Coordinates of C-alpha atoms in Angstrom, one line a residue:
Chain A
M1 CA 30.9 -17.4 -8.4
S2 CA 28.3 -18.8 -6.0
G3 CA 26.4 -15.5 -6.5
I4 CA 26.0 -16.3 -10.2
V5 CA 24.8 -19.8 -9.4
A6 CA 22.2 -18.3 -7.0
V7 CA 21.0 -15.9 -9.6
V8 CA 20.7 -18.6 -12.2
L9 CA 18.8 -20.8 -9.8
V10 CA 16.3 -18.1 -8.9
M11 CA 15.7 -17.2 -12.5
L12 CA 15.3 -20.9 -13.5
A13 CA 12.9 -21.5 -10.7
A14 CA 10.9 -18.5 -11.7
L15 CA 10.8 -19.6 -15.4
L16 CA 9.9 -23.2 -14.5
I17 CA 7.1 -22.0 -12.3
G18 CA 5.9 -19.8 -15.1
A19 CA 6.2 -22.6 -17.7
F20 CA 4.8 -25.6 -15.9
G21 CA 3.1 -23.8 -13.1
I22 CA -0.3 -23.7 -13.0
R23 CA -2.0 -21.9 -15.8
M24 CA -5.3 -22.2 -14.3
S25 CA -7.1 -19.3 -12.6
R26 CA -6.6 -16.7 -15.2
T27 CA -9.9 -15.0 -15.1
T28 CA -11.1 -12.8 -12.2
S29 CA -13.9 -15.1 -11.3
D30 CA -11.5 -18.1 -11.1
F31 CA -9.3 -16.0 -9.0
Y32 CA -12.2 -15.2 -6.8
V33 CA -13.3 -18.8 -6.4
A34 CA -9.7 -20.0 -5.6
S35 CA -9.5 -17.3 -3.0
R36 CA -12.1 -19.0 -0.8
T37 CA -9.6 -21.5 0.3
V38 CA -6.8 -19.0 1.0
S39 CA -6.2 -18.2 4.6
P40 CA -5.3 -14.7 5.8
L41 CA -1.7 -15.9 6.6
W42 CA -1.1 -17.1 3.0
N43 CA -2.8 -14.0 1.6
A44 CA -0.7 -11.8 3.8
S45 CA 2.5 -13.6 2.9
A46 CA 1.6 -13.1 -0.7
I47 CA 1.1 -9.4 -0.2
G48 CA 4.4 -9.2 1.6
G49 CA 6.1 -11.2 -1.2
E50 CA 4.9 -8.8 -3.8
Y51 CA 5.4 -5.7 -1.8
L52 CA 9.0 -6.2 -0.6
S53 CA 10.9 -4.9 -3.6
A54 CA 14.5 -4.1 -4.3
A55 CA 13.9 -0.9 -2.4
S56 CA 13.1 -2.8 0.8
F57 CA 15.6 -5.5 0.4
L58 CA 18.6 -3.4 -0.7
G59 CA 17.6 0.2 -0.7
I60 CA 16.7 0.9 2.8
A61 CA 19.9 -0.4 4.3
G62 CA 21.8 1.6 1.7
L63 CA 20.0 4.8 2.5
I64 CA 20.3 4.3 6.3
L65 CA 24.0 3.8 5.8
T66 CA 24.2 7.0 3.7
Y67 CA 22.0 9.4 5.6
G68 CA 21.7 7.8 9.1
A69 CA 18.8 7.9 11.5
D70 CA 16.4 10.0 9.4
M71 CA 16.1 7.1 6.9
L72 CA 14.6 4.9 9.6
W73 CA 11.3 6.6 8.7
L74 CA 11.3 4.9 5.4
P75 CA 10.6 1.3 6.6
V76 CA 8.4 2.7 9.4
G77 CA 6.3 4.4 6.7
W78 CA 6.2 1.4 4.4
T79 CA 4.8 -0.6 7.3
G80 CA 2.6 2.1 8.8
G81 CA 1.0 2.7 5.5
Y82 CA -0.8 -0.6 6.0
L83 CA -2.2 0.6 9.2
V84 CA -3.7 3.6 7.4
L85 CA -4.9 1.3 4.6
L86 CA -6.4 -1.0 7.2
V87 CA -8.5 1.6 9.0
L88 CA -9.6 3.7 6.0
V89 CA -9.6 1.4 3.0
S90 CA -9.2 -2.4 3.4
A91 CA -12.7 -3.7 4.1
P92 CA -14.7 -1.3 2.0
L93 CA -12.3 -1.8 -0.9
R94 CA -12.8 -5.5 -0.8
R95 CA -16.5 -5.1 -0.6
S96 CA -16.5 -2.8 -3.6
G97 CA -15.6 -5.9 -5.6
A98 CA -13.1 -3.8 -7.6
Y99 CA -10.2 -5.7 -9.1
T100 CA -8.1 -2.7 -9.9
L101 CA -7.9 0.9 -9.0
P102 CA -9.6 2.0 -12.3
D103 CA -12.4 -0.5 -11.4
F104 CA -12.9 1.2 -8.1
A105 CA -13.0 4.6 -9.7
E106 CA -15.6 3.4 -12.2
A107 CA -17.7 1.6 -9.6
R108 CA -17.8 4.5 -7.2
L109 CA -18.0 7.5 -9.5
E110 CA -19.9 5.9 -12.4
S111 CA -17.7 7.7 -14.9
M112 CA -15.4 6.4 -17.7
A113 CA -13.5 9.7 -17.6
V114 CA -12.4 9.1 -14.0
R115 CA -11.6 5.5 -14.9
R116 CA -9.3 6.5 -17.8
M117 CA -7.6 9.1 -15.6
S118 CA -7.0 6.4 -13.0
S119 CA -5.6 4.1 -15.7
V120 CA -3.0 6.7 -16.7
L121 CA -1.9 7.1 -13.1
V122 CA -1.6 3.4 -12.7
L123 CA 0.7 3.3 -15.7
L124 CA 2.8 6.2 -14.4
I125 CA 3.1 4.8 -10.8
G126 CA 3.8 1.3 -12.2
W127 CA 6.5 2.4 -14.4
L128 CA 8.1 4.6 -11.8
Y129 CA 8.1 1.6 -9.5
L130 CA 9.5 -0.8 -12.2
M131 CA 12.3 1.5 -13.4
P132 CA 14.4 1.3 -10.2
Q133 CA 13.8 -2.4 -9.9
F134 CA 15.5 -2.9 -13.2
Q135 CA 18.2 -0.4 -12.3
S136 CA 19.1 -2.2 -9.1
A137 CA 19.0 -5.5 -10.9
G138 CA 21.7 -4.1 -13.1
L139 CA 23.7 -2.8 -10.2
V140 CA 23.5 -6.2 -8.3
F141 CA 24.4 -8.1 -11.5
R142 CA 27.4 -5.8 -12.1
T143 CA 28.5 -6.3 -8.5
I144 CA 28.6 -10.1 -8.8
T145 CA 29.7 -10.6 -12.4
G146 CA 31.2 -7.3 -13.6
A147 CA 28.7 -7.2 -16.5
P148 CA 27.5 -3.8 -17.8
T149 CA 24.6 -2.3 -15.9
W150 CA 21.9 -2.9 -18.5
A151 CA 22.6 -6.6 -18.5
G152 CA 21.0 -7.3 -15.2
G153 CA 18.0 -5.2 -16.0
L154 CA 17.5 -6.9 -19.3
L155 CA 17.7 -10.3 -17.6
V156 CA 15.0 -9.5 -15.0
A157 CA 12.9 -7.7 -17.6
G158 CA 13.1 -10.7 -19.9
V159 CA 12.2 -13.3 -17.2
V160 CA 9.3 -11.2 -16.0
A161 CA 8.0 -10.7 -19.5
V162 CA 8.2 -14.5 -20.3
N163 CA 6.6 -15.2 -17.0
V164 CA 3.7 -12.9 -17.2
L165 CA 3.0 -14.0 -20.8
S166 CA 3.0 -17.6 -19.8
G167 CA 0.5 -16.8 -17.1
G168 CA 2.7 -17.9 -14.3
M169 CA 3.3 -15.9 -11.1
R170 CA 0.1 -14.2 -11.6
S171 CA -2.5 -15.4 -9.3
I172 CA -0.6 -18.1 -7.7
T173 CA -0.8 -16.9 -4.2
F174 CA 1.4 -19.7 -3.1
V175 CA 4.4 -18.6 -5.2
Q176 CA 4.2 -15.0 -4.0
A177 CA 3.7 -16.2 -0.4
F178 CA 6.9 -18.3 -0.8
Q179 CA 8.8 -15.2 -2.0
Y180 CA 8.1 -13.4 1.3
W181 CA 9.6 -16.2 3.3
L182 CA 12.5 -16.5 1.0
K183 CA 13.3 -12.8 1.3
L184 CA 12.9 -13.0 5.1
T185 CA 15.3 -16.0 5.3
A186 CA 17.8 -14.4 2.9
L187 CA 18.1 -11.4 5.1
A188 CA 17.8 -13.1 8.5
V189 CA 20.2 -16.0 8.2
P190 CA 23.2 -13.8 7.1
L191 CA 22.3 -11.4 9.9
V192 CA 22.5 -14.1 12.5
F193 CA 26.0 -15.1 11.3
M194 CA 27.1 -11.5 11.1
L195 CA 25.9 -10.6 14.6
A196 CA 27.8 -13.6 15.9
A197 CA 30.9 -12.4 14.1
W198 CA 30.3 -8.9 15.4
R199 CA 30.1 -10.2 19.0
S200 CA 33.2 -12.3 18.7
G201 CA 34.9 -9.2 17.4
G202 CA 34.2 -7.5 20.7
S203 CA 30.9 -5.8 19.6
P204 CA 32.5 -2.7 18.2
G205 CA 30.2 0.4 18.3
L206 CA 30.1 3.7 16.5
R207 CA 32.6 6.4 17.2
T208 CA 31.4 8.2 20.2
G209 CA 29.3 11.2 19.2
D210 CA 28.9 10.0 15.6
P211 CA 26.3 12.4 14.2
W212 CA 25.2 9.7 11.8
A213 CA 23.2 8.0 14.5
L214 CA 21.2 11.1 15.3
P215 CA 18.0 12.2 13.7
L216 CA 17.5 15.5 11.8
H217 CA 21.0 15.5 10.5
G218 CA 22.9 15.3 7.2
R219 CA 20.5 16.9 4.8
E220 CA 19.7 20.5 4.1
H221 CA 16.0 20.6 5.2
P222 CA 15.8 17.5 7.4
L223 CA 12.5 18.4 9.1
Y224 CA 10.6 19.1 5.9
E225 CA 12.0 16.1 4.2
T226 CA 11.2 13.9 7.2
Y227 CA 7.5 15.0 7.2
S228 CA 7.2 14.8 3.5
L229 CA 8.6 11.2 3.6
I230 CA 6.2 10.3 6.3
L231 CA 3.2 11.6 4.4
A232 CA 4.2 9.9 1.2
T233 CA 4.8 6.5 2.7
F234 CA 1.8 6.4 5.1
L235 CA -0.7 7.6 2.5
G236 CA 0.9 6.2 -0.7
T237 CA 0.7 2.5 0.3
M238 CA -3.0 2.3 -0.4
G239 CA -2.6 3.6 -3.9
L240 CA -0.1 1.0 -5.2
P241 CA -1.6 -0.8 -8.1
H242 CA -0.1 -4.3 -7.4
V243 CA -1.2 -4.3 -3.8
L244 CA -4.9 -3.8 -4.4
V245 CA -5.3 -6.9 -6.6
R246 CA -4.3 -9.1 -3.7
F247 CA -7.1 -7.7 -1.6
Y248 CA -9.5 -9.3 -4.0
T249 CA -8.3 -12.7 -3.0
N250 CA -9.9 -12.3 0.4
P251 CA -13.3 -13.9 0.7
D252 CA -14.9 -10.8 2.4
G253 CA -14.3 -7.5 4.0
R254 CA -13.7 -9.0 7.4
A255 CA -11.0 -11.3 6.0
A256 CA -9.4 -8.3 4.2
R257 CA -9.0 -6.6 7.6
R258 CA -7.5 -9.7 9.2
T259 CA -5.1 -10.1 6.3
T260 CA -4.0 -6.5 6.6
L261 CA -3.3 -7.2 10.3
V262 CA -1.1 -10.1 9.4
V263 CA 0.6 -8.1 6.7
L264 CA 1.6 -5.5 9.3
T265 CA 3.1 -8.3 11.5
L266 CA 5.1 -9.8 8.6
L267 CA 6.4 -6.5 7.3
G268 CA 7.3 -5.4 10.9
A269 CA 9.4 -8.5 11.3
F270 CA 11.1 -7.9 8.0
Y271 CA 11.8 -4.3 8.5
L272 CA 13.6 -4.8 11.8
M273 CA 16.6 -6.1 9.8
P274 CA 17.6 -3.4 7.3
A275 CA 18.5 -1.0 10.1
I276 CA 20.9 -3.5 11.6
Y277 CA 22.5 -3.9 8.2
G278 CA 22.9 -0.2 8.0
F279 CA 24.4 0.0 11.5
L280 CA 26.9 -2.8 10.8
G281 CA 27.8 -1.2 7.5
R282 CA 28.6 2.0 9.4
V283 CA 30.6 0.3 12.1
Y284 CA 32.7 -1.6 9.6
G285 CA 33.1 1.5 7.3
L286 CA 31.5 0.1 4.1
P287 CA 31.0 2.5 1.2
A288 CA 27.5 3.9 1.2
T289 CA 25.7 2.4 -1.7
D290 CA 22.7 0.2 -2.4
T291 CA 24.9 -2.9 -2.5
V292 CA 25.8 -2.8 1.2
V293 CA 23.4 -5.7 1.9
L294 CA 25.3 -7.8 -0.6
T295 CA 28.9 -7.0 0.4
L296 CA 28.4 -7.0 4.2
P297 CA 28.2 -10.8 4.7
G298 CA 31.4 -11.5 2.8
R299 CA 33.1 -8.7 4.7
L300 CA 32.1 -9.9 8.2
V301 CA 32.0 -13.7 7.7
G302 CA 35.0 -14.8 5.6
G303 CA 35.7 -18.0 3.8
I304 CA 33.2 -20.4 2.3
A305 CA 30.5 -19.5 4.8
G306 CA 30.7 -15.9 3.7
E307 CA 30.5 -16.8 0.1
L308 CA 27.4 -19.0 0.7
L309 CA 25.7 -16.2 2.7
T310 CA 26.5 -13.7 -0.1
A311 CA 24.9 -16.2 -2.5
L312 CA 21.8 -16.3 -0.3
V313 CA 21.3 -12.5 -0.1
T314 CA 21.9 -12.3 -3.8
A315 CA 19.2 -14.9 -4.4
G316 CA 16.9 -12.9 -2.1
A317 CA 17.6 -9.7 -4.0
F318 CA 16.7 -11.3 -7.3
A319 CA 13.6 -12.9 -5.8
A320 CA 12.7 -9.3 -4.7
F321 CA 13.2 -8.0 -8.3
L322 CA 11.2 -10.7 -9.8
S323 CA 8.2 -10.9 -7.5
T324 CA 7.6 -7.1 -7.4
S325 CA 8.3 -6.6 -11.1
S326 CA 5.9 -9.4 -12.0
G327 CA 3.1 -8.1 -9.8
L328 CA 3.6 -4.6 -11.2
T329 CA 3.9 -5.8 -14.8
V330 CA 0.6 -7.7 -14.5
S331 CA -1.2 -4.7 -13.1
V332 CA 0.2 -2.3 -15.7
A333 CA -0.3 -4.7 -18.6
G334 CA -3.9 -5.3 -17.5
V335 CA -4.6 -1.6 -17.5
I336 CA -3.0 -1.1 -21.0
A337 CA -4.8 -4.1 -22.4
Q338 CA -8.2 -3.3 -21.0
D339 CA -8.4 0.5 -21.1
I340 CA -6.1 1.5 -24.0
L341 CA -6.1 -1.5 -26.3
H342 CA -9.2 -3.6 -27.2
G343 CA -8.9 -6.3 -24.5
G344 CA -8.4 -10.0 -25.1
V345 CA -5.4 -12.2 -25.1
R346 CA -3.5 -10.6 -28.0
S347 CA -3.9 -7.1 -26.4
F348 CA -2.5 -8.5 -23.2
R349 CA 0.6 -9.8 -25.0
V350 CA 1.3 -6.5 -26.6
A351 CA 0.5 -4.7 -23.4
T352 CA 3.0 -6.9 -21.5
A353 CA 5.8 -6.0 -23.9
V354 CA 5.0 -2.3 -23.6
A355 CA 4.7 -2.6 -19.8
V356 CA 8.2 -4.0 -19.6
V357 CA 10.0 -2.1 -22.3
V358 CA 9.1 1.4 -21.3
P359 CA 10.6 1.2 -17.7
F360 CA 13.6 -0.7 -19.0
A361 CA 14.3 2.1 -21.5
L362 CA 13.7 4.7 -18.7
A363 CA 16.2 2.8 -16.5
G364 CA 18.9 3.3 -19.1
M365 CA 18.1 7.0 -19.5
A366 CA 17.3 8.3 -16.1
R367 CA 19.8 9.7 -13.6
S368 CA 21.0 6.9 -11.3
L369 CA 19.3 7.6 -7.9
P370 CA 19.2 5.4 -4.9
V371 CA 16.5 2.8 -5.5
A372 CA 14.6 3.5 -2.3
N373 CA 14.4 7.2 -3.3
V374 CA 12.8 6.5 -6.7
V375 CA 10.3 4.1 -5.1
G376 CA 9.6 6.8 -2.6
L377 CA 8.6 9.1 -5.5
A378 CA 6.2 6.4 -6.7
F379 CA 4.6 6.5 -3.2
A380 CA 4.4 10.3 -3.4
V381 CA 2.4 10.1 -6.7
A382 CA 0.1 7.5 -5.3
A383 CA -0.4 9.5 -2.1
S384 CA -1.3 12.6 -4.1
S385 CA -3.7 10.9 -6.5
F386 CA -5.3 7.6 -5.4
C387 CA -5.2 8.2 -1.6
P388 CA -7.7 11.1 -1.8
L389 CA -9.7 9.3 -4.4
L390 CA -10.0 6.2 -2.1
V391 CA -10.5 8.0 1.2
L392 CA -13.0 10.5 -0.1
G393 CA -14.7 7.9 -2.3
I394 CA -15.2 5.5 0.6
W395 CA -16.2 8.0 3.3
W396 CA -17.7 11.1 1.7
R397 CA -20.9 10.9 -0.2
R398 CA -20.6 14.4 -1.8
L399 CA -17.5 13.5 -3.9
T400 CA -18.4 14.3 -7.5
T401 CA -17.1 13.1 -10.8
A402 CA -15.7 16.6 -11.5
G403 CA -14.0 16.8 -8.1
A404 CA -12.4 13.4 -8.4
L405 CA -11.2 14.2 -11.9
A406 CA -9.8 17.6 -10.9
G407 CA -8.0 16.1 -7.9
L408 CA -6.4 13.3 -9.8
L409 CA -5.4 15.6 -12.5
I410 CA -3.9 18.4 -10.4
G411 CA -2.6 16.3 -7.4
G412 CA -1.2 13.5 -9.6
G413 CA 0.0 15.9 -12.2
L414 CA 2.0 18.1 -9.8
A415 CA 3.5 15.0 -8.1
C416 CA 4.4 13.6 -11.5
A417 CA 6.0 16.9 -12.6
A418 CA 8.1 17.0 -9.5
V419 CA 9.2 13.4 -10.1
L420 CA 10.1 14.1 -13.7
A421 CA 12.1 17.1 -12.7
T422 CA 14.0 15.0 -10.1
I423 CA 14.7 12.1 -12.3
V424 CA 15.5 13.8 -15.6
G425 CA 16.9 17.1 -14.5
G426 CA 18.8 17.9 -11.3
P427 CA 20.5 17.6 -9.0
Y428 CA 19.2 20.8 -7.6
T429 CA 20.1 22.7 -4.5
G430 CA 18.4 24.2 -1.5
W431 CA 14.6 24.3 -1.3
T432 CA 14.1 23.4 -4.9
E433 CA 15.8 20.1 -4.3
A434 CA 13.8 19.4 -1.2
L435 CA 10.4 20.4 -2.7
L436 CA 11.0 18.3 -5.9
A437 CA 12.6 15.3 -4.3
Q438 CA 10.0 15.0 -1.6
P439 CA 6.9 16.5 -3.1
A440 CA 4.2 14.8 -0.9
A441 CA 4.1 17.4 1.8
W442 CA 2.6 19.9 -0.7
T443 CA 1.0 17.8 -3.4
V444 CA -1.1 15.7 -1.0
P445 CA -2.8 18.7 0.7
V446 CA -3.3 20.3 -2.8
S447 CA -4.9 17.1 -4.1
F448 CA -7.3 16.7 -1.2
T449 CA -8.3 20.4 -1.3
V450 CA -8.9 20.4 -5.0
M451 CA -11.0 17.2 -4.7
V452 CA -13.2 18.6 -1.9
V453 CA -13.6 22.2 -3.2
V454 CA -14.5 21.1 -6.8
S455 CA -16.9 18.6 -5.4
L456 CA -18.6 21.2 -3.3
L457 CA -18.8 23.5 -6.3
T458 CA -20.4 20.8 -8.5
P459 CA -23.1 19.3 -6.3
S460 CA -25.2 18.3 -9.3
R461 CA -22.5 15.8 -10.4
V462 CA -22.7 13.5 -7.4
P463 CA -23.1 10.0 -8.9
R464 CA -26.7 8.9 -8.9
G465 CA -26.1 5.5 -7.3
V466 CA -24.0 6.7 -4.4
A467 CA -26.4 5.5 -1.7
R468 CA -26.4 2.0 -3.1
T469 CA -22.6 2.1 -3.4
M470 CA -22.3 3.1 0.2
V471 CA -24.4 0.1 1.2
R472 CA -22.1 -2.1 -0.9
L473 CA -18.9 -0.6 0.6
H474 CA -19.9 -0.6 4.2
T475 CA -22.5 -3.3 5.2
P476 CA -21.1 -6.6 6.4
E477 CA -21.5 -9.5 4.0
T478 CA -23.7 -11.4 6.5
L479 CA -26.6 -9.0 5.9
N480 CA -28.9 -9.7 3.0
V481 CA -29.2 -6.3 1.3
D482 CA -29.2 -5.1 -2.3
R483 CA -25.6 -4.1 -3.2
G484 CA -26.2 -3.1 -6.8
D485 CA -25.2 -5.1 -9.8
W486 CA -21.8 -3.6 -10.7
H487 CA -19.1 -6.2 -11.5
P488 CA -15.5 -5.6 -12.7
R489 CA -15.0 -6.4 -16.4
S490 CA -13.0 -9.6 -16.7
I491 CA -9.6 -9.1 -18.3
Chain B
M1 CA -74.8 28.0 11.4
T2 CA -77.6 26.7 13.5
G3 CA -77.9 23.4 15.3
K4 CA -75.3 21.3 16.7
P5 CA -72.1 21.2 14.7
R6 CA -71.4 17.8 13.2
R7 CA -69.0 15.8 15.1
V8 CA -65.9 14.8 13.2
V9 CA -63.3 12.2 14.1
V10 CA -59.9 13.7 14.3
T11 CA -57.1 11.3 13.5
S12 CA -53.4 11.7 12.8
P13 CA -52.6 11.2 9.2
R14 CA -49.5 9.4 10.3
T15 CA -51.1 6.4 11.9
A16 CA -48.9 4.1 9.8
A17 CA -45.7 5.6 11.1
A18 CA -46.5 4.8 14.7
R19 CA -46.9 1.2 14.0
R20 CA -43.9 -1.1 13.7
P21 CA -43.2 -2.0 10.1
R22 CA -43.7 -5.6 9.4
H23 CA -40.9 -5.8 6.9
P24 CA -37.3 -6.1 8.1
L25 CA -34.9 -3.1 8.2
T26 CA -32.9 -4.5 5.4
R27 CA -35.8 -3.6 3.1
E28 CA -35.7 0.0 4.3
I29 CA -32.1 0.0 3.3
D30 CA -32.8 -1.6 -0.1
E31 CA -35.6 0.8 -0.8
Q32 CA -33.4 3.7 0.4
T33 CA -36.2 5.1 2.6
R34 CA -35.4 7.8 5.1
L35 CA -35.1 5.3 7.9
G36 CA -32.8 3.1 5.8
E37 CA -30.6 6.1 5.1
V38 CA -30.4 7.0 8.7
Y39 CA -29.2 3.5 9.6
M40 CA -26.6 3.5 6.8
R41 CA -25.3 6.9 7.7
S42 CA -24.9 5.9 11.3
L43 CA -22.9 2.8 10.3
V44 CA -20.6 4.8 8.1
R45 CA -20.2 7.5 10.7
T46 CA -19.4 5.0 13.4
Q47 CA -16.7 3.3 11.3
F48 CA -15.4 6.6 10.1
R49 CA -15.0 7.9 13.6
L50 CA -13.1 4.8 14.6
G51 CA -10.8 5.1 11.6
L52 CA -10.3 8.8 12.2
F53 CA -9.5 8.1 15.9
V54 CA -6.8 5.6 15.0
C55 CA -5.4 7.9 12.3
T56 CA -5.3 10.8 14.8
V57 CA -3.4 8.8 17.4
L58 CA -1.0 7.6 14.6
A59 CA -0.5 11.2 13.4
C60 CA 0.3 12.4 16.9
V61 CA 2.9 9.6 17.5
V62 CA 4.4 9.7 14.1
G63 CA 4.1 13.4 13.5
G64 CA 5.2 14.2 17.1
L65 CA 8.4 12.3 17.1
P66 CA 10.4 14.5 14.6
L67 CA 9.1 17.6 16.4
L68 CA 10.1 16.1 19.8
F69 CA 13.6 15.4 18.4
L70 CA 13.7 19.0 17.1
L71 CA 12.6 20.7 20.2
V72 CA 14.4 18.5 22.8
P73 CA 17.8 17.8 21.1
E74 CA 19.0 15.9 24.2
L75 CA 16.6 13.1 23.2
R76 CA 18.4 12.6 19.9
G77 CA 21.5 11.1 21.5
M78 CA 20.0 9.7 24.7
L79 CA 21.1 6.1 25.2
L80 CA 18.7 3.3 26.2
L81 CA 20.6 0.1 27.0
G82 CA 23.4 1.5 24.9
V83 CA 21.2 2.2 21.8
P84 CA 20.3 5.8 20.9
L85 CA 16.6 6.5 21.7
P86 CA 15.5 7.3 18.1
W87 CA 16.8 3.8 17.0
V88 CA 15.0 2.1 19.9
V89 CA 11.7 3.7 18.8
L90 CA 12.0 3.8 15.0
A91 CA 13.9 0.6 14.4
G92 CA 12.1 -1.5 17.1
L93 CA 9.3 -0.5 19.3
I94 CA 7.1 1.2 16.7
Y95 CA 6.5 -2.0 14.8
P96 CA 4.9 -4.0 17.6
A97 CA 2.9 -0.8 18.4
F98 CA 1.5 -0.8 14.9
V99 CA 0.4 -4.4 15.3
V100 CA -1.2 -3.8 18.6
G101 CA -3.0 -0.7 17.3
A102 CA -4.2 -2.7 14.2
W103 CA -5.4 -5.5 16.4
L104 CA -7.5 -3.2 18.6
Y105 CA -8.9 -1.5 15.5
V106 CA -9.9 -4.8 13.9
R107 CA -11.6 -5.9 17.1
Q108 CA -13.6 -2.7 17.4
A109 CA -14.5 -2.5 13.7
E110 CA -15.9 -6.1 13.8
R111 CA -17.8 -5.3 16.9
N112 CA -19.4 -2.2 15.2
E113 CA -20.4 -4.4 12.3
R114 CA -21.9 -7.0 14.6
D115 CA -23.9 -4.4 16.4
F116 CA -25.2 -3.0 13.1
A117 CA -26.2 -6.4 11.9
D118 CA -28.0 -7.2 15.2
L119 CA -29.8 -3.9 15.0
V120 CA -31.0 -4.4 11.5
E121 CA -32.0 -8.0 11.9
R122 CA -33.7 -7.8 15.2
R123 CA -37.0 -6.7 13.9

């Protein structure tokens, strides 16, 4: 019962913020001006709030409980991805002035074809990320109310659509920042109570020699899958469409770096917890599903306290669905409105509807996989397409339009094909399963190779303004140099 | 062919190059002269090497751990204060290590940029 109250409260809060919350700062330039007052801590909290999705809040603990120690790599990669992003991408990306990934593609490669290809990939990655959010919303809603699975997804999709349309949630850094701290609290407070209960119960451990606690165990090709997972998560983070927008709110490249440093700290603090949830779930023999985070507090801490703690984690879970889905929907809708429709407010409305309806329909049709696995596939696509585009685009002058296009097409295409085969077809067995469910280990090298080789074969198609773009990407803002006159088009 | 040959003054055609330019280096960068390009390339290369160094260390740590667990199976179950070693590393120590690495990187990257700015603005 208290779980339903918690869900209703979170939904109402989101709607109220959307309705009354501040409708200002809807254009990129307003966003930019507002950003001058945002400190790295707020900015980083906002990134954390948008980034920590259902996969982080529920999925990781569920997968750790199911597969054991190998899944510890998942949160490690989702945090470490920001370290790679920091050293290779953050400051130059902020200095590029790009507002979205297609913007960056256009600015760097001076090509509308590359821009359109990037837009398509943003759509695919965004939908692949949204779909499991809706699926797990359905799962959680069914756990607390017994409603059919589609109901929870519909609820979240509806609130997100209303919210995005009313202009709330969007650029309000404060709201997203609050979401991070809410999610942290919602996972940490029950954990404190549960650990107290665990201690007073005599600190039971695992059965001696339980293979669950050991790495490289439980799956058919553990070493391949571990490496593929590492590659996808460490390199995929930089290619997520909803994360990039937040970097724009940093006043300059230096602040972008500092923000990323704080993000690493905040995510590290959060990701210490799912492993303990997984461990406690194993000790107390809970069924291995995505709902372990929700059922564990009630199981360990009985009575009214247990019920309140369950309500708190449920609220945290819905906060996770809403914040991530809103961020993704805005990114996807922006791309549809700008690059596929004509632009303007009416296009944005249509685009928002499309952005939400497609993944909702997919959520109903697709095979039900663990949420963190599907989100992992979105990372694999990002790592095989945008990661080479960003890294080569920022550091390698000889990247050509043809090279970028070929890399995005082949790398992104192969990863998408593998994802489609996994979600729609399957389950497979043996190497087929491993290669399709964790494609990054082969698609990322293919993508990089194609981009480099095709670029070297087409030296005449190096963008003409590359020298100026390099100045723009790499010189500190304190220097008074000509950075070119490219600006992102306002949405 | 008779008489004294006329004396000619021999001068280098590159007299201008020897003198210090009166305009600042930022203009060399703006006008994309050879010199400006050299400076820009050196900045990009310095920052890239730093980034590559961090990524290499990261790859060795992160890529090495599964290999270590594969090659030395005893490590998989080794207990440290009652917790299996893989858990101590992957569910604990690696996060502060990331933060420390990131902090060191930010410090060095900002230093590189300051050095570049000093170099360019000194003239």
